[in-house]
Coordinates of C-alpha atoms in Angstrom, one line a residue:
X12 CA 48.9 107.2 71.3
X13 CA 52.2 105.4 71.4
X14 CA 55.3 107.5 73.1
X15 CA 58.2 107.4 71.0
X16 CA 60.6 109.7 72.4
X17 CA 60.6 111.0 76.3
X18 CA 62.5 113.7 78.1
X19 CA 63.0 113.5 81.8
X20 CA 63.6 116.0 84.2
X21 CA 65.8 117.7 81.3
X22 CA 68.1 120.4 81.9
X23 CA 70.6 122.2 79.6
X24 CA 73.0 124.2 81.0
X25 CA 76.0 126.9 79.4
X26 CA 78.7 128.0 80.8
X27 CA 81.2 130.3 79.8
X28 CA 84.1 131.9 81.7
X29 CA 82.3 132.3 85.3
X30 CA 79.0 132.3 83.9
X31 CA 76.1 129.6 83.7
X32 CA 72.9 130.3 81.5
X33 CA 70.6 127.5 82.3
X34 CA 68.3 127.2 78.9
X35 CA 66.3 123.8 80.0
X36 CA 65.2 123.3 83.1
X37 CA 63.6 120.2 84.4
X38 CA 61.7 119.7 81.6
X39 CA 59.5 117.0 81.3
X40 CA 58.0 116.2 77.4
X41 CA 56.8 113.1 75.8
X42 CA 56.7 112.8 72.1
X43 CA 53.7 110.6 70.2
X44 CA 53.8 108.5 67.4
X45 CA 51.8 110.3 64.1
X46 CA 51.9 113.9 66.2
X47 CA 53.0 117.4 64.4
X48 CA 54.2 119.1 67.6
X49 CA 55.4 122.7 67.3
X50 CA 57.4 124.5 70.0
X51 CA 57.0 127.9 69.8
X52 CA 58.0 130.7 72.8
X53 CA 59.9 133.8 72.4
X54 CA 63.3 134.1 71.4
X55 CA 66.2 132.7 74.0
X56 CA 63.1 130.6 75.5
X57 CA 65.6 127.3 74.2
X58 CA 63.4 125.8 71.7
X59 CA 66.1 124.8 69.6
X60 CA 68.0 123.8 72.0
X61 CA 65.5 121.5 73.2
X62 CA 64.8 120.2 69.6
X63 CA 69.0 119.4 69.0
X64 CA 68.3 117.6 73.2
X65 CA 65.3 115.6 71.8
X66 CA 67.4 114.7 68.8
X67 CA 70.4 113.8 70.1
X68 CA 72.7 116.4 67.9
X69 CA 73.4 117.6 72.0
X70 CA 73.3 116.5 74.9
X71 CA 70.9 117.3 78.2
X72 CA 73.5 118.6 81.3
X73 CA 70.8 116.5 83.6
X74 CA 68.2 114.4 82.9
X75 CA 67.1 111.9 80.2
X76 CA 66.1 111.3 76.9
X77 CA 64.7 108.2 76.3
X78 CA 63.3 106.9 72.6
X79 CA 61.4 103.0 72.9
X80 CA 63.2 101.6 75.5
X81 CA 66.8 103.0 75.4
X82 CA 67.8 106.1 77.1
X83 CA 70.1 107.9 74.3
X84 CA 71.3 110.4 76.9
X85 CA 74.0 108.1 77.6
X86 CA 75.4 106.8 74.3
X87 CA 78.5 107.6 72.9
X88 CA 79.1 110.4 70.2
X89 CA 79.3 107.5 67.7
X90 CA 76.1 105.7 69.2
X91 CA 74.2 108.6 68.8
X92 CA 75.3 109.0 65.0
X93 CA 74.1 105.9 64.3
X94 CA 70.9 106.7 66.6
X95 CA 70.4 109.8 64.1
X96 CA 70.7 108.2 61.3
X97 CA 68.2 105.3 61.6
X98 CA 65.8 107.1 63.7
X99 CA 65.8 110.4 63.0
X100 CA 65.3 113.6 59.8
X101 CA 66.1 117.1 60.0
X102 CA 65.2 119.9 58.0
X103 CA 67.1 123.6 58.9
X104 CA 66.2 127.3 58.0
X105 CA 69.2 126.7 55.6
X106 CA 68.7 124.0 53.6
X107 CA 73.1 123.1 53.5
X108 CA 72.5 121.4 50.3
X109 CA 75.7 120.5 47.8
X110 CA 76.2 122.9 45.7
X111 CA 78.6 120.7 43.4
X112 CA 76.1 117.8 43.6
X113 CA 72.8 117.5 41.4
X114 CA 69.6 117.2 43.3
X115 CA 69.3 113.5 42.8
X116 CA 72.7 113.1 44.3
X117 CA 72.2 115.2 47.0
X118 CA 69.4 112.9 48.0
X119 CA 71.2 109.3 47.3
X120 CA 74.4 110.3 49.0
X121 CA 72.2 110.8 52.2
X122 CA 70.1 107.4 51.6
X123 CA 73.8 106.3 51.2
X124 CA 74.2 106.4 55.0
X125 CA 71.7 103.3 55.8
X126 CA 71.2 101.7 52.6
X127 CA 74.0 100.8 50.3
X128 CA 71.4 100.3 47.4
X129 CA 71.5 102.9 45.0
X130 CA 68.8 101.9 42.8
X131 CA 66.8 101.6 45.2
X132 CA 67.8 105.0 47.2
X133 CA 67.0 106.3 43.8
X134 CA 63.7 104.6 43.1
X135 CA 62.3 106.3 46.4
X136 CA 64.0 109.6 46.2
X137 CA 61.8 109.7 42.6
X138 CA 58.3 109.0 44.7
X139 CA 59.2 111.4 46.9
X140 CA 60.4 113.9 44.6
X141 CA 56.9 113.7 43.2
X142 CA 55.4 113.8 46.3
X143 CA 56.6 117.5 46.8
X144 CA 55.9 118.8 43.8
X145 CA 59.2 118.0 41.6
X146 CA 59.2 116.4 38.2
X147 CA 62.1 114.7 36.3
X148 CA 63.0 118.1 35.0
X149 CA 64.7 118.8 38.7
X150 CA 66.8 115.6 38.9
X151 CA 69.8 116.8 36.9
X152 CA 69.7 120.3 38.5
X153 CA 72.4 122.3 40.8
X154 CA 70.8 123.5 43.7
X155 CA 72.0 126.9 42.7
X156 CA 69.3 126.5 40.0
X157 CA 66.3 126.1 42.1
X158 CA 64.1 128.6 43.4
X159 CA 64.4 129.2 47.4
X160 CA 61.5 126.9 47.7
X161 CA 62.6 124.0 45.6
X162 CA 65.6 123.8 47.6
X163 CA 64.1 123.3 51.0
X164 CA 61.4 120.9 49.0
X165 CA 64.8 118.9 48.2
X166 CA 65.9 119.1 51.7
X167 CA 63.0 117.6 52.9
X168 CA 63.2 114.6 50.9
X169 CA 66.6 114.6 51.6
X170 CA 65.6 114.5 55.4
X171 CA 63.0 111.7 55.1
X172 CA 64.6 109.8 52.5
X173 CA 65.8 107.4 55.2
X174 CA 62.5 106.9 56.3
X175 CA 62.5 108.1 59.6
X176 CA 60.5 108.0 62.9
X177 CA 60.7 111.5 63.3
X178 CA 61.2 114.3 61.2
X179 CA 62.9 117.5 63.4
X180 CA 62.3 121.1 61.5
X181 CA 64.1 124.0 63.1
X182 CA 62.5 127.3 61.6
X183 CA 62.1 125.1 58.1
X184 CA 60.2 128.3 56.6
X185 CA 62.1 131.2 58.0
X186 CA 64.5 132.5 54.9
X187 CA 61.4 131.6 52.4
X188 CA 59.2 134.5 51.3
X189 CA 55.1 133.6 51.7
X190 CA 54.9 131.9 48.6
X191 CA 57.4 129.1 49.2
X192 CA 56.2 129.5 52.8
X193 CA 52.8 128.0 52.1
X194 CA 54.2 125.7 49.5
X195 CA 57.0 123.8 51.9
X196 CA 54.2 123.9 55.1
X197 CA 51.8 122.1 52.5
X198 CA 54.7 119.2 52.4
X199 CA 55.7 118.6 55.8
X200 CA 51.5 118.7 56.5
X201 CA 51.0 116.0 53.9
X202 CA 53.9 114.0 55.3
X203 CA 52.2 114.1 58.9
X204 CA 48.7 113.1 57.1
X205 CA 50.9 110.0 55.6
X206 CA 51.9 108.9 59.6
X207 CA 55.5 110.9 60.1
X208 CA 55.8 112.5 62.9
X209 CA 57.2 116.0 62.8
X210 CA 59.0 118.0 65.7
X211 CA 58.9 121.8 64.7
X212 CA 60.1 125.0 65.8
X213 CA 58.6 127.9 64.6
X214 CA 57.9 131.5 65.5
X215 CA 54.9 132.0 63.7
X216 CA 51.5 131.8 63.8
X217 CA 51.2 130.6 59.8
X218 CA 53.6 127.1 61.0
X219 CA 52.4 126.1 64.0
X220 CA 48.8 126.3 62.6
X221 CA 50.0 123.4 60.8
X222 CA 50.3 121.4 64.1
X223 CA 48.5 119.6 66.0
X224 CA 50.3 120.1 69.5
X225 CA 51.3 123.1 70.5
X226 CA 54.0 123.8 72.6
X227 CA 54.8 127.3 74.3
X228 CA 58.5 127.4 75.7
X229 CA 59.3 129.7 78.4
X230 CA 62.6 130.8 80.2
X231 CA 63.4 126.8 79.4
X232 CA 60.0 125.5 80.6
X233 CA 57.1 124.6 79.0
X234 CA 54.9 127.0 80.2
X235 CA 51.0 125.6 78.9
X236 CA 50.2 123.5 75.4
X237 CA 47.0 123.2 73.5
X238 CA 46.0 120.5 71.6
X239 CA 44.3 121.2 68.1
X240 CA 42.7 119.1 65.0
X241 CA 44.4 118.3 62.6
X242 CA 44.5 120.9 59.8
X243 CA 42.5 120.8 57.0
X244 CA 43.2 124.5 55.6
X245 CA 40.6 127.2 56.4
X246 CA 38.9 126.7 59.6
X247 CA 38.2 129.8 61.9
X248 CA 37.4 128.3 64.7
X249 CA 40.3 126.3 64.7
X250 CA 42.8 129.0 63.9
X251 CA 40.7 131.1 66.8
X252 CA 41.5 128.7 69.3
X253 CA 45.5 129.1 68.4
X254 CA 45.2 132.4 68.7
X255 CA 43.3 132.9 72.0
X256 CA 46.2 130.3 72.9
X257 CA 49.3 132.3 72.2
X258 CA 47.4 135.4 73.3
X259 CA 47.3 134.2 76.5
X260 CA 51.3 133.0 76.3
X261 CA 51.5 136.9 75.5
X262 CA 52.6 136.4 72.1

């Protein structure tokens, strides 16, 4: 499968006062087209702060990051914002939507940022909409009328509505309860069947069943990875394999 992005040799390194906490450590990942990696690992293991790396919304202390041909590691601040916004999605725990802005505008004024036509901004943000389960009814609405659910469904056509190579999620599901859980895991696994390719950080078992890599981060290395079908809902031996996979991680 084609490689789209590529760390090399990727280190990430704090400092404060006298202190250094070294998070990544010569870490070596490639990325594939049409793959729904998750990078799971216990907490402090750096897993988001090798997804903001990957992304570009930070930058690696040593080592490379490298997406096609060009190594972003070494653009500029404004560089990589342009990077992000033609290449790349994200979707938070928080979904930092508007609150003074109707759904639909929260959508366009995003598309706004690499397309300057609004009909058509609005044309696909409709397709979408429908896509994750939101009629007409939705367009007008504040996000302070949405259920916790239908916000993050709006944040991730928000994220993708710049069509994207990849789509990174950072704990998309954690301040959701099971119902909007299942319901927002059900989008981003029908946008990977449609060819994105999703990045994901999770810590449980439910999200990362949705992938079809799986990543364990340790102590800021990748420790082991497994490489699954893709889903296609119940399937015990599947969901076995994940299990006797983080089991032996010691999750």
């Amino acid at each position: 499968m084609e490689t789209v992005l590529k760390a090399t040799d990727l280190c990430k390194t704090f400092s404060n006062e006298s202190v250094q906490q070294h998070v990544l450590k010569n870490l070596n990942l490639e990325i594939r087209k049409g793959d729904f990696t998750v990078i799971m690992g216990d907490s402090g293991a750096g897993k988001s702060t090798l997804l903001y790396s990957l992304s570009g919304m930070d930058r690696p202390s040593l080592g490379s990051i490298t997406y096609g041909n060009e190594e972003i590691s070494d653009y500029s601040s404004d560089k990589l914002a342009v990077f992000r916004r033609r290449h790349c999605g994200f979707v938070f725990q928080q979904n930092y939507l508007n609150d003074t802005m109707s759904v639909m505008d929260n959508i366009i004024v995003s598309g706004l940022l690499k397309s300057k036509d609004r009909k058509e901004i609005a044309e696909r943000a409709k397709k979408l909409l429908k896509q994750v389960g939101l009629d007409d009814n939705c367009y007008g609405k504040f996000p302070n009328q949405l259920s916790g659910g239908e916000k993050q469904r709006v944040a991730l056509v928000r994220s993708v509505i710049n069509e994207p190579e990849i789509l990174f999620a950072d704990e998309p599901t954690g301040a959701l309860n099971s119902q909007n859980t299942t319901a927002v895991l059900d989008v981003l696994t029908d946008m990977n069947k449609r060819g994105q390719s999703i990045v994901m950080v999770t810590h449980t078992i439910a999200a990362a069943e949705r992938g079809n890599r799986i990543l364990y981060l340790r102590d800021g290395v990748i420790c082991d990875e497994i490489s699954l079908t893709p889903y296609d809902g119940e399937n015990r031996e599947r969901h076995k394999q994940l299990r006797d996979f983080l089991g032996n991680m010691g999750w």
